[in-house]
Coordinates of C-alpha atoms in Angstrom, one line a residue:
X7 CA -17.3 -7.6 -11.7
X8 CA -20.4 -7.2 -13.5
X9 CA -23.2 -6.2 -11.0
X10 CA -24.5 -2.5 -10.9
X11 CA -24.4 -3.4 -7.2
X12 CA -21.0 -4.4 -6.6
X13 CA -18.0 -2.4 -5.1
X14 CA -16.3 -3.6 -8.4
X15 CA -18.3 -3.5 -10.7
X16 CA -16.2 -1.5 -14.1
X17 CA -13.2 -1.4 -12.0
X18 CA -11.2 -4.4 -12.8
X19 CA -9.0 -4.1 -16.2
X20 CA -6.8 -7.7 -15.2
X21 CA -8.8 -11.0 -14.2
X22 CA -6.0 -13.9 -12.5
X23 CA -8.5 -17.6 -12.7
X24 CA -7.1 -20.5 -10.7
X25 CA -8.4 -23.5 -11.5
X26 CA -7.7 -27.4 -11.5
X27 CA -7.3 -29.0 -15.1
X28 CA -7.4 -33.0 -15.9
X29 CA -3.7 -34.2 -15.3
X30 CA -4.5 -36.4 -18.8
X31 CA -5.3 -33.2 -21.0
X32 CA -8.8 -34.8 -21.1
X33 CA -11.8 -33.0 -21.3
X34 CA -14.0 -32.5 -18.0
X35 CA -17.0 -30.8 -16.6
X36 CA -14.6 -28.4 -14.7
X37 CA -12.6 -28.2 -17.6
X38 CA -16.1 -26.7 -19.8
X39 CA -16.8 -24.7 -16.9
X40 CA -13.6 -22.7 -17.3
X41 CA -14.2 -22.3 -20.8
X42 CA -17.8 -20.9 -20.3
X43 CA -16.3 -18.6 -18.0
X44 CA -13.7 -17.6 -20.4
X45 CA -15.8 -16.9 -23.0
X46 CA -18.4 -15.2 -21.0
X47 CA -15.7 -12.6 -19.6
X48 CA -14.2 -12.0 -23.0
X49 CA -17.9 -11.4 -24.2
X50 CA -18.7 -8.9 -21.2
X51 CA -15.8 -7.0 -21.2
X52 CA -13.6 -7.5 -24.2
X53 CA -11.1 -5.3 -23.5
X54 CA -10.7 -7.1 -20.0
X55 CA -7.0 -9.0 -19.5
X56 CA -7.5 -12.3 -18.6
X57 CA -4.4 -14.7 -16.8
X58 CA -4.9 -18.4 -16.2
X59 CA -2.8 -20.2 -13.5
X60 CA -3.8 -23.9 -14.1
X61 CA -3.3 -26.1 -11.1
X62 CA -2.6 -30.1 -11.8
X63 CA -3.1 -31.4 -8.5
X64 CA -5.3 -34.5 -8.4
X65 CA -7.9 -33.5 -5.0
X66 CA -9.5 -30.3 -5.1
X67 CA -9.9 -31.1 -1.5
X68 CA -6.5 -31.8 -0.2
X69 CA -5.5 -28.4 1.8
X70 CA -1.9 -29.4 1.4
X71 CA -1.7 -29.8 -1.9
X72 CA -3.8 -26.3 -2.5
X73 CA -1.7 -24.4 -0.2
X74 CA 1.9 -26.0 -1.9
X75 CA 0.0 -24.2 -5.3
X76 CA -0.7 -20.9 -3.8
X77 CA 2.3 -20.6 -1.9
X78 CA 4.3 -20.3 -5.1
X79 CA 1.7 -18.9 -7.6
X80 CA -0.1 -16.0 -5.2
X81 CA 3.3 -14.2 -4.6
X82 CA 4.0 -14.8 -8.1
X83 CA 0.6 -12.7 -9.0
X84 CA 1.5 -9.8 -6.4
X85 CA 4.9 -9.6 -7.8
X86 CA 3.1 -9.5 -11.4
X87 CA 0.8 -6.5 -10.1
X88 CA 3.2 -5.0 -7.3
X89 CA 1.7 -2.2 -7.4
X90 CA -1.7 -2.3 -7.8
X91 CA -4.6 -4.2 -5.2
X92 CA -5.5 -7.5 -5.5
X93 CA -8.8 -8.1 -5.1
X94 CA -8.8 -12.3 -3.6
X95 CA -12.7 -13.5 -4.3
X96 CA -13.0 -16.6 -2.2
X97 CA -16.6 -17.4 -3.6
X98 CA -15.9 -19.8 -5.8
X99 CA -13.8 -23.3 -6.0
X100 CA -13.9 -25.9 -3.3
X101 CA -14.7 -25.2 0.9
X102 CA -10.9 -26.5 0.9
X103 CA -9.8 -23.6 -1.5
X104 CA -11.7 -20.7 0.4
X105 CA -10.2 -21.7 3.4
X106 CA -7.2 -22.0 2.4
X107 CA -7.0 -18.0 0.6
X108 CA -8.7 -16.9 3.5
X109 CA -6.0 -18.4 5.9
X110 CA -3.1 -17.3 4.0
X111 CA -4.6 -13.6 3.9
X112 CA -5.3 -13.2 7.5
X113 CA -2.0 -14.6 8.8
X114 CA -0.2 -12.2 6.5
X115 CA 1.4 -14.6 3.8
X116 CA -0.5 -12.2 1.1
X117 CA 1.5 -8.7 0.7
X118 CA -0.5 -5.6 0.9
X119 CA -2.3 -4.3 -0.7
X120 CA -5.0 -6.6 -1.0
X121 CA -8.4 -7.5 -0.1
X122 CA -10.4 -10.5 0.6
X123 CA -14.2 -10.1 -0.5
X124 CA -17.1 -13.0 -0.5
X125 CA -19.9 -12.4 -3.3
X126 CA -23.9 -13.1 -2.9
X127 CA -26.0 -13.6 -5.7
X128 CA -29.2 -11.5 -5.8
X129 CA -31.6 -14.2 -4.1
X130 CA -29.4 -14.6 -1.1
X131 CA -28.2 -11.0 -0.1
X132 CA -31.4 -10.0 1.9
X133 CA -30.2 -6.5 2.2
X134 CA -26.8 -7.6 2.6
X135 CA -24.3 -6.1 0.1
X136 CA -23.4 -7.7 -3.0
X137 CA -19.7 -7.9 -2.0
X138 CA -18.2 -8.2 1.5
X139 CA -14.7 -7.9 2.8
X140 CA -13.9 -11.8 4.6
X141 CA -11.6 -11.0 7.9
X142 CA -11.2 -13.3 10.8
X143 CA -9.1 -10.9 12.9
X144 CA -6.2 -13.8 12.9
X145 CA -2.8 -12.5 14.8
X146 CA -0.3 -14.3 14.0
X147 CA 3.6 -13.7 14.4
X148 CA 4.5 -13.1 11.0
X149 CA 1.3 -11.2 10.3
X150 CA 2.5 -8.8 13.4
X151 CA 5.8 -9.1 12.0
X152 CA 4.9 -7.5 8.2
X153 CA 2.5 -5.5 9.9
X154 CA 4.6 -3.4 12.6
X155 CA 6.8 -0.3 12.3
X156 CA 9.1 0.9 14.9
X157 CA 8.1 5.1 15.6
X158 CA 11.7 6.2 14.4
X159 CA 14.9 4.7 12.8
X160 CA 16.8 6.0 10.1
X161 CA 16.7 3.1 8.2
X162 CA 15.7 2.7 4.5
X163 CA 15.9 -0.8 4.7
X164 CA 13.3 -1.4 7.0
X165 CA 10.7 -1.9 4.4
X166 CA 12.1 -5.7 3.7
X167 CA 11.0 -8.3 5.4
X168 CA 13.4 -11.0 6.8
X169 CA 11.4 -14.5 5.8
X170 CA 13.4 -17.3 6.9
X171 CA 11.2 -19.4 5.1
X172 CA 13.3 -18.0 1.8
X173 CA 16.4 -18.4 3.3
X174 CA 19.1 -20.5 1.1
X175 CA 22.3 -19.9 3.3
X176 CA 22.9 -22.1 6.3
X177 CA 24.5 -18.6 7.8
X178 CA 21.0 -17.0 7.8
X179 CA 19.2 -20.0 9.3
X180 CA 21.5 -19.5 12.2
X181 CA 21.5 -16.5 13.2
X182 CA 17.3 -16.5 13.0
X183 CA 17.7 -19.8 14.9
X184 CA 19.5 -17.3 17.7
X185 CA 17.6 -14.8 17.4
X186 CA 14.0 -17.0 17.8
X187 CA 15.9 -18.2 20.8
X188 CA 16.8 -15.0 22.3
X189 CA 13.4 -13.3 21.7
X190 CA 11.6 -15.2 24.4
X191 CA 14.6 -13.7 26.4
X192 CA 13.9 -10.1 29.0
X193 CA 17.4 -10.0 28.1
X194 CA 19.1 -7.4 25.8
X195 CA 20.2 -7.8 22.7
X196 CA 23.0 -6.0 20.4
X197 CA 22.6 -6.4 16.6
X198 CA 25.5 -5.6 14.8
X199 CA 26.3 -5.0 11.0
X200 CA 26.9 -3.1 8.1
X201 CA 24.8 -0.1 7.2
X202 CA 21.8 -1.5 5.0
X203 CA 22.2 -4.7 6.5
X204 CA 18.7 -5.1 8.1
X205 CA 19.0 -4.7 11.6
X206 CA 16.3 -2.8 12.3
X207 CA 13.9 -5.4 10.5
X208 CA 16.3 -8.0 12.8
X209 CA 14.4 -5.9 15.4
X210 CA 11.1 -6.1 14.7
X211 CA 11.1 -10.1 13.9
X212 CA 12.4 -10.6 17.7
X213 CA 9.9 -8.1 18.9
X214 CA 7.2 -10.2 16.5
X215 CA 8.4 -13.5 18.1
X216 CA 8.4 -12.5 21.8
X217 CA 6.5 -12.2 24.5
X218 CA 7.8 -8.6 24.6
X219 CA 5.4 -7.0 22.4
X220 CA 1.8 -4.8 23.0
X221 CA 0.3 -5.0 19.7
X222 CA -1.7 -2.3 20.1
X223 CA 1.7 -0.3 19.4
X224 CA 2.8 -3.0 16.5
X225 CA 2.0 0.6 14.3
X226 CA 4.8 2.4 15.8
X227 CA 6.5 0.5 18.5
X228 CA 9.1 1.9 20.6
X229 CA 12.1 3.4 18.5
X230 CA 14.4 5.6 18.6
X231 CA 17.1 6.8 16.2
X232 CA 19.9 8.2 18.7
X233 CA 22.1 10.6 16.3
X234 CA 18.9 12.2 15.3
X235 CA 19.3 13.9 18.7
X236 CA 21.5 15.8 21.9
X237 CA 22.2 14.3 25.2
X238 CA 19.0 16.8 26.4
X239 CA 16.5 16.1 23.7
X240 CA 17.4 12.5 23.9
X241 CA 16.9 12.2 27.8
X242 CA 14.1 14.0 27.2
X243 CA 12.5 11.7 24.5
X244 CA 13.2 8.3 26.6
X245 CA 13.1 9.5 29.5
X246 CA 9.7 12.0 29.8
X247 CA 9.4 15.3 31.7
X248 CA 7.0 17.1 33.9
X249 CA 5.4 20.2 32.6
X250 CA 7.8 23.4 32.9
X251 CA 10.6 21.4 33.4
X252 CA 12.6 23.0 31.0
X253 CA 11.8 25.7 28.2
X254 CA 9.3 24.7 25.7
X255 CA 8.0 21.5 28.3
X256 CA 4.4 23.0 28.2
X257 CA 2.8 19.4 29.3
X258 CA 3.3 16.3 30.9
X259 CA 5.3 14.1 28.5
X260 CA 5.9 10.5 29.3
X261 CA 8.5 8.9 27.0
X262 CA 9.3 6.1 25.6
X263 CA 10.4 4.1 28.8
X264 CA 6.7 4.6 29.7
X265 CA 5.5 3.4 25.9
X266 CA 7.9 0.5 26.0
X267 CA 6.1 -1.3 29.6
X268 CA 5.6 -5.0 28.9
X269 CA 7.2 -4.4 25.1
X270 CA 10.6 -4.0 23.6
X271 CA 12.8 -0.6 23.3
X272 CA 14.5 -0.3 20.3
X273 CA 18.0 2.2 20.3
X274 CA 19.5 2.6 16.5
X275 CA 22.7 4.0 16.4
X276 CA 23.3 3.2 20.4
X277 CA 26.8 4.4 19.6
X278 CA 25.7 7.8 19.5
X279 CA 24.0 7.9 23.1
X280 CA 26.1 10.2 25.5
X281 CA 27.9 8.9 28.6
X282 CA 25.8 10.4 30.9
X283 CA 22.4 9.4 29.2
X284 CA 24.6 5.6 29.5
X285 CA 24.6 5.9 33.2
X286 CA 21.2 6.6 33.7
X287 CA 20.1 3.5 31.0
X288 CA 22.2 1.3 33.2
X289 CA 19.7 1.8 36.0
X290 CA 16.8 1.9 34.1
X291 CA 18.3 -1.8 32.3
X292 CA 19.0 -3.5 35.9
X293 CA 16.4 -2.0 37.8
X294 CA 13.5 -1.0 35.1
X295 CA 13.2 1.9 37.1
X296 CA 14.0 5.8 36.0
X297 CA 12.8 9.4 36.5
X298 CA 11.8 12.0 34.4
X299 CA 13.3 15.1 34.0
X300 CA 11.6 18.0 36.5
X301 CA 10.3 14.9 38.6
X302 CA 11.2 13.4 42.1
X303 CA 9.1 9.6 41.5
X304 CA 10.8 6.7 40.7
X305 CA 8.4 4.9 37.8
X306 CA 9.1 1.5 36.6
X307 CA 8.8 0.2 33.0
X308 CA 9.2 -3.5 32.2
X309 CA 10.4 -3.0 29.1
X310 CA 13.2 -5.6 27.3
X311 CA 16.0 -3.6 25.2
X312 CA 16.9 -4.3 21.4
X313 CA 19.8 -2.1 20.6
X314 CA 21.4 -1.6 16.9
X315 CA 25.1 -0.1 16.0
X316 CA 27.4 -0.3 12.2
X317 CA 30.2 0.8 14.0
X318 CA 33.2 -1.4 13.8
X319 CA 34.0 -3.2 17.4
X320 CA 37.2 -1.1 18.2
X321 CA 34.9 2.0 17.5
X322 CA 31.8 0.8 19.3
X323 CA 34.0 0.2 22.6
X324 CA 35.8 4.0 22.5
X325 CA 32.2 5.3 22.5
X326 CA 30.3 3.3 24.8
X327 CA 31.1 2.9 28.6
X328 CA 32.4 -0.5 29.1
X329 CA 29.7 -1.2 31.6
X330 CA 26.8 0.5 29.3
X331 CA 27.9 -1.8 26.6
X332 CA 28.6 -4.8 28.6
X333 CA 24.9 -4.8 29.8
X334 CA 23.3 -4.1 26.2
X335 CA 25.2 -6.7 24.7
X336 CA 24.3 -9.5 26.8
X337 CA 23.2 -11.9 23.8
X338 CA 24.6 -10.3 20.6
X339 CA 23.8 -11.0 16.5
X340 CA 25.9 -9.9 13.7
X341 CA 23.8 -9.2 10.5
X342 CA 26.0 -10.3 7.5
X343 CA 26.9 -7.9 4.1
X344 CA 25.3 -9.2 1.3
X345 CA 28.3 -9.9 -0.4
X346 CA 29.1 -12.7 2.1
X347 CA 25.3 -14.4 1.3
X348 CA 25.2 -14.2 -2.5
X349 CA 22.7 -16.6 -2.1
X350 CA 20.0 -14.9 -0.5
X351 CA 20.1 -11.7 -3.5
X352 CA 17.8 -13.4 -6.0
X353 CA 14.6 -13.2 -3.9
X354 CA 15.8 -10.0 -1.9
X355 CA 15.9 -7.8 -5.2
X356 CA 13.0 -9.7 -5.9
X357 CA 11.3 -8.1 -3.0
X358 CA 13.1 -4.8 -3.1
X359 CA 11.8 -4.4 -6.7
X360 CA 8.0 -5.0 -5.8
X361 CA 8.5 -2.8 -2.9
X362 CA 10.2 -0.2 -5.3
X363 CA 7.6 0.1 -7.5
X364 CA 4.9 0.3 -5.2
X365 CA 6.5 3.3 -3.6
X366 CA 7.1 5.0 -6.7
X367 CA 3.8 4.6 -8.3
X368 CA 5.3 4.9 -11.8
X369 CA 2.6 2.0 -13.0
X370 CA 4.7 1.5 -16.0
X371 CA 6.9 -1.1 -15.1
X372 CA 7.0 -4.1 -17.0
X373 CA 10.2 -5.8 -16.7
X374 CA 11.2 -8.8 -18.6
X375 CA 12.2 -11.9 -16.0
X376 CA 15.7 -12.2 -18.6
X377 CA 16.6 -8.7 -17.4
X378 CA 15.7 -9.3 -13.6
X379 CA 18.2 -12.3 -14.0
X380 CA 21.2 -10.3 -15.3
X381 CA 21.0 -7.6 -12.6
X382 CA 20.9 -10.6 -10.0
X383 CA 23.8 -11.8 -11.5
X384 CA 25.7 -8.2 -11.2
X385 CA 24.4 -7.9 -7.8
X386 CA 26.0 -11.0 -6.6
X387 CA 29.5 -10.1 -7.6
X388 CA 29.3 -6.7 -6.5
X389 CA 30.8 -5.8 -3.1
X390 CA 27.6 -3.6 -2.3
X391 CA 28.6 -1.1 0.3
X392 CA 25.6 -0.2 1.4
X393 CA 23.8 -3.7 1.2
X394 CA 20.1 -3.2 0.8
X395 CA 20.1 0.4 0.4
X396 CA 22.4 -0.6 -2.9
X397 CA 19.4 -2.6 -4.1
X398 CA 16.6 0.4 -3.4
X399 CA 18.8 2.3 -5.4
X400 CA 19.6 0.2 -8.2
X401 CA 15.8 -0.5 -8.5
X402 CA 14.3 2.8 -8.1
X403 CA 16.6 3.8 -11.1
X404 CA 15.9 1.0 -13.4
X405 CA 12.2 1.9 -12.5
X406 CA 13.0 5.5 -13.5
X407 CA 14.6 4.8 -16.7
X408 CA 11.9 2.0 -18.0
X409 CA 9.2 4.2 -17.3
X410 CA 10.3 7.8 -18.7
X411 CA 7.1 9.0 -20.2
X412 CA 9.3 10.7 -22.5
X413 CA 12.5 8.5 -23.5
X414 CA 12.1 5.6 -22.1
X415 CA 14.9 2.8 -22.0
X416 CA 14.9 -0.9 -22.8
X417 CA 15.0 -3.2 -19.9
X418 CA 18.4 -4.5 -20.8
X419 CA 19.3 -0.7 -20.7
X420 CA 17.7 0.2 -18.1
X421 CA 19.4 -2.5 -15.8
X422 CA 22.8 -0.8 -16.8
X423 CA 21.3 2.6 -15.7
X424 CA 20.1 0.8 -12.9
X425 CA 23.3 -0.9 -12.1
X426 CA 25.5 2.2 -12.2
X427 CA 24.0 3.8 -9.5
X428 CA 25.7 1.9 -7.2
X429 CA 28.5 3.5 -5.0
X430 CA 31.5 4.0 -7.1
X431 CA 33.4 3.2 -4.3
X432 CA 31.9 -0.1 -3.5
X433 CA 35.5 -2.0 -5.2
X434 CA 37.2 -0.4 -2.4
X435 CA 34.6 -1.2 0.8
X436 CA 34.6 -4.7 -0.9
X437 CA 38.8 -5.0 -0.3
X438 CA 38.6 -3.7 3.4
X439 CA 36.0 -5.8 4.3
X440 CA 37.5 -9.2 3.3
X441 CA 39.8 -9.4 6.4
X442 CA 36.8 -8.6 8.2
X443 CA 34.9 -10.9 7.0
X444 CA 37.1 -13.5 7.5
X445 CA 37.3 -12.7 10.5
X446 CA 33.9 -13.0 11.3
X447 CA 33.6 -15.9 9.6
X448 CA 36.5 -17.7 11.7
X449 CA 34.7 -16.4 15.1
X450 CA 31.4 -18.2 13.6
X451 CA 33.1 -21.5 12.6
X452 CA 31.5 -20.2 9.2
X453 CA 32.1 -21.5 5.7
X454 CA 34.2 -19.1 3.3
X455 CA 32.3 -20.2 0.1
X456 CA 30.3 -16.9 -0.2
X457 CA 33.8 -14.8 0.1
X458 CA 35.4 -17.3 -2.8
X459 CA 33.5 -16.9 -6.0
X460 CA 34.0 -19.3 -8.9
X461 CA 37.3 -18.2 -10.9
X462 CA 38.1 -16.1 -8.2
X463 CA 40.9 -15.9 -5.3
X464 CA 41.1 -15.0 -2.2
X465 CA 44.0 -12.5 -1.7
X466 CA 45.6 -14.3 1.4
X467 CA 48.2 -11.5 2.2
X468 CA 45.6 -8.6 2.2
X469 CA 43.7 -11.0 5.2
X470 CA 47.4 -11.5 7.3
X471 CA 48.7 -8.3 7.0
X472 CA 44.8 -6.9 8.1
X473 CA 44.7 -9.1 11.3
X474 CA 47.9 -8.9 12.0
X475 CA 47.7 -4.8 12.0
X476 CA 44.8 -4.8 14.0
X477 CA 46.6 -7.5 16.7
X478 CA 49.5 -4.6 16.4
X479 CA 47.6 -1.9 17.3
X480 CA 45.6 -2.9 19.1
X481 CA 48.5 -5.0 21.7
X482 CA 50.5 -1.2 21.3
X483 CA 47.3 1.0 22.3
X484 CA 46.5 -1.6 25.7
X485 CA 50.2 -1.3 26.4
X486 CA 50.4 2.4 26.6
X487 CA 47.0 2.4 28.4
X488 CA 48.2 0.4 30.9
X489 CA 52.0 2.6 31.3
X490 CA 53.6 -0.8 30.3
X491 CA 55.9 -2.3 27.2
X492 CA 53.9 -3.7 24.4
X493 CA 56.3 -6.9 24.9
X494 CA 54.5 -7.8 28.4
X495 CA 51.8 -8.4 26.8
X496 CA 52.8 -11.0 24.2
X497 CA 55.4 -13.0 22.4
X498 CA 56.9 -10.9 19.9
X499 CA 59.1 -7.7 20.2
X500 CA 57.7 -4.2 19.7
X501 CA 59.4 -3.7 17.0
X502 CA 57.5 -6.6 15.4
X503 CA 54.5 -5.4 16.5
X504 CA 55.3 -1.9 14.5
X505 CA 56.4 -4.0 11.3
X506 CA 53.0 -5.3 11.6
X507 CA 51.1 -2.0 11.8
X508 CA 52.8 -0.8 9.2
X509 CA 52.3 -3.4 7.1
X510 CA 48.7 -2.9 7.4
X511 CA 48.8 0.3 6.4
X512 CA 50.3 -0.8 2.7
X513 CA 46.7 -2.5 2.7
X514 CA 45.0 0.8 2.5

């Protein structure tokens, strides 16, 4: 910090010391040497910030008992300074502690951005620097995991990061326990959900924990977001072309069938793929084979499929082929709204906030942990509508209004500003999906705790009428596909069946 030599040197305004202290209060040798330190720092650089994170642990050589420390204090710090560097010096404290920093950097449990450095004092550098980045070039899953990026998806959400080491609902657990099974799987895989819900993060953790990844591509894996484009661009893009097959093809182009050999192929929006591009995916699916456009070779791509829809069932099947969508939803996961896993908000705003500030670069958030708690709290009754994207937005205006160079607000008015960004309609999307939710709760052999809040009720005749509409409608559309009376098909009359969908109609 305060070597002419060093990278550092000047640069560092906030100082973070671990250290072990005597669990007896009593004073020891370490104990002085942290106060030497102290004192010399505040002598050096008096303006310099200093933060202490005492450790009582008993064996400064116990890796287990270091790592339970860091694991809860080091994402602490980088939630402290979200959106500045840390700089992680391993130099000092015991063999057990370096290694232990310098694992949990290089297997990604630190969030960017950060660096690990080694120092050398002057008599052992010979001609070496007097500070040195430490990296071991460790891959591990969930480094790959943070790390990758699909090319292209329209999703805002993407920036979070499913952990299921945070996970408090037993509904979470499960459906990462399905999907960790289904990753080792050349099989495809339909996510569905709610907008915001994280399904294209879903994505990347299978990719991440499969055998179905290049990392050289973990930058910009395969992606594609299909209502970005037309049936031609999108055959195009997925497909390839040979030079001059169409306007504007000036070169060779292979697609992303070609990028997505021995890795995985991610569609977003698969609902908005045309029905001819479906037929040719079918092939390329079953047989890993297609063509270009403008080419007469068959070329093969190994490639296992990850597709992603928000559209409702009933709307999913009247756009999709059945065949098209019976083979891309082979294993299938449904990604929960928040509002049914209350219990996982506290540490996804938590994450959303860090990540919010980082993006904006205001550099002036300080935000009391009191006021992070009462915006938690409005999260988790709200409906949310659009799920994480309603937590980006609630955070990037709270940042906004606490950090006005001009006016800025209080924190406890700031979470209101925050707080009202929110889609006004969210009451609404809340009442419409409860049947829904029940629903999918039912087909789960799911709890309904997170749809039952304390002091609330469920409204019972909203659900029946809902279900009952849909079995309506649903019985009525098959019957008149089929040229046959909707009472063939089950045990009530049509006329019941009507009754019901208009019943569900007084729901909306």
């Amino acid at each position: 910090m305060f070597d002419p030599d060093s990278l550092y040197a000047g640069c560092i305004s906030d100082f973070v010391l671990f250290y072990g202290r005597s669990p007896d209060g009593k004073e020891t040798r370490q104990s002085r040497a942290v106060s030497q330190t102290l004192e010399e720092l505040k002598t050096k650089d008096p303006s310099l910030r200093i933060h202490q994170e005492p450790w009582d642990g008993d064996d400064p050589t116990d890796h287990g008992q270091i790592f339970e420390f860091l694991k809860e204090r080091l994402p602490a710090v980088r939630r402290r300074f979200a959106d500045r560097e840390l700089i992680i010096h391993v130099s000092p404290g015991t063999p057990s502690m370096q290694t232990v920093l310098v694992l949990m950097g290089e297997t990604g449990f630190i969030d960017a951005p950060f660096s690990l450095v080694k120092s050398y004092r002057k008599e052992e550098r010979n001609g070496r620097p007097a500070v040195v980045p430490v990296r071991l070039g460790i891959d591990s899953y969930y480094k790959a995991y943070r790390a990758a990026r699909p090319s292209e998806t329209s999703s805002e959400d993407a920036a979070v990061v499913w952990d299921p080491a945070r996970f408090q609902s037993e509904h979470m657990r499960k459906i990462f326990d399905e999907a960790r099974r289904f990753a080792q799987l050349n099989v495809p895989v339909l996510l569905l959900g709610e907008r915001g819900t994280g399904k294209t993060t879903l994505a990347g953790w299978i990719r991440s924990h499969s055998p179905y990844r290049v990392p050289e591509r973990d930058v910009h894996w395969p992606a594609v977001a299909c209502g970005q484009y037309n049936p031609e661009t999108m055959r195009a893009e997925l497909f390839g072309y040979k030079r001059g097959s169409f306007t504007g093809a000036l070169k060779d182009h292979e697609g992303l069938l070609a990028l997505a050999h021995k890795d995985t192929l991610f569609l977003d929006e698969v609902g908005d793929v045309g029905r001819d591009l479906q037929r040719l995916l079918i092939k390329a699916v079953e047989e890993k084979s297609y063509m270009r456009l403008g080419d007469d070779r068959q070329l093969t791509s190994d490639f296992r499929l990850i597709s992603a829809t928000n559209l409702p069932d009933a709307k999913l099947r009247e756009r999709l082929d059945p065949d098209f969508l019976d083979r891309i939803s082979m294993l299938t996961l449904r990604m929960p709204p928040l509002r049914e896993i209350p219990e996982e908000i506290p540490w996804l705003w938590e994450m959303v906030f860090a990540q919010a500030s980082h993006r904006a670069r205001s550099g002036r958030v300080r935000f009391p942990a009191s006021a992070h708690r009462a915006i938690v709290n409005e999260l988790s009754r709200h409906p949310l509508p659009g799920n994480l994207r309603d937590l980006f937005r609630v955070a990037y205006r709270t940042i906004a209004a606490n950090a006005d160079r001009h006016s800025p607000l209080s924190p406890a008015a700031s979470s209101e500003y925050g707080l009202a960004g929110i889609d006004v309609s969210g009451a609404e999307a809340g009442a419409d999906s409860l049947p829904q939710s029940v629903a999918r709760a039912f087909a789960e052999s799911a709890s309904l705790d997170a749809l039952i809040q304390p002091g609330e009720t469920i409204k019972t005749k909203v659900v029946e009428r809902a279900l009952k509409g849909y079995l309506a409608d649903e019985l009525r559309r098959i019957a008149k596909k089929r040229g046959v009376s909707p009472e063939t098909l089950c045990d009530v009359t049509d006329r019941a069946l009507r009754e019901w969908s208009a019943s569900r109609e007084e729901n909306k």
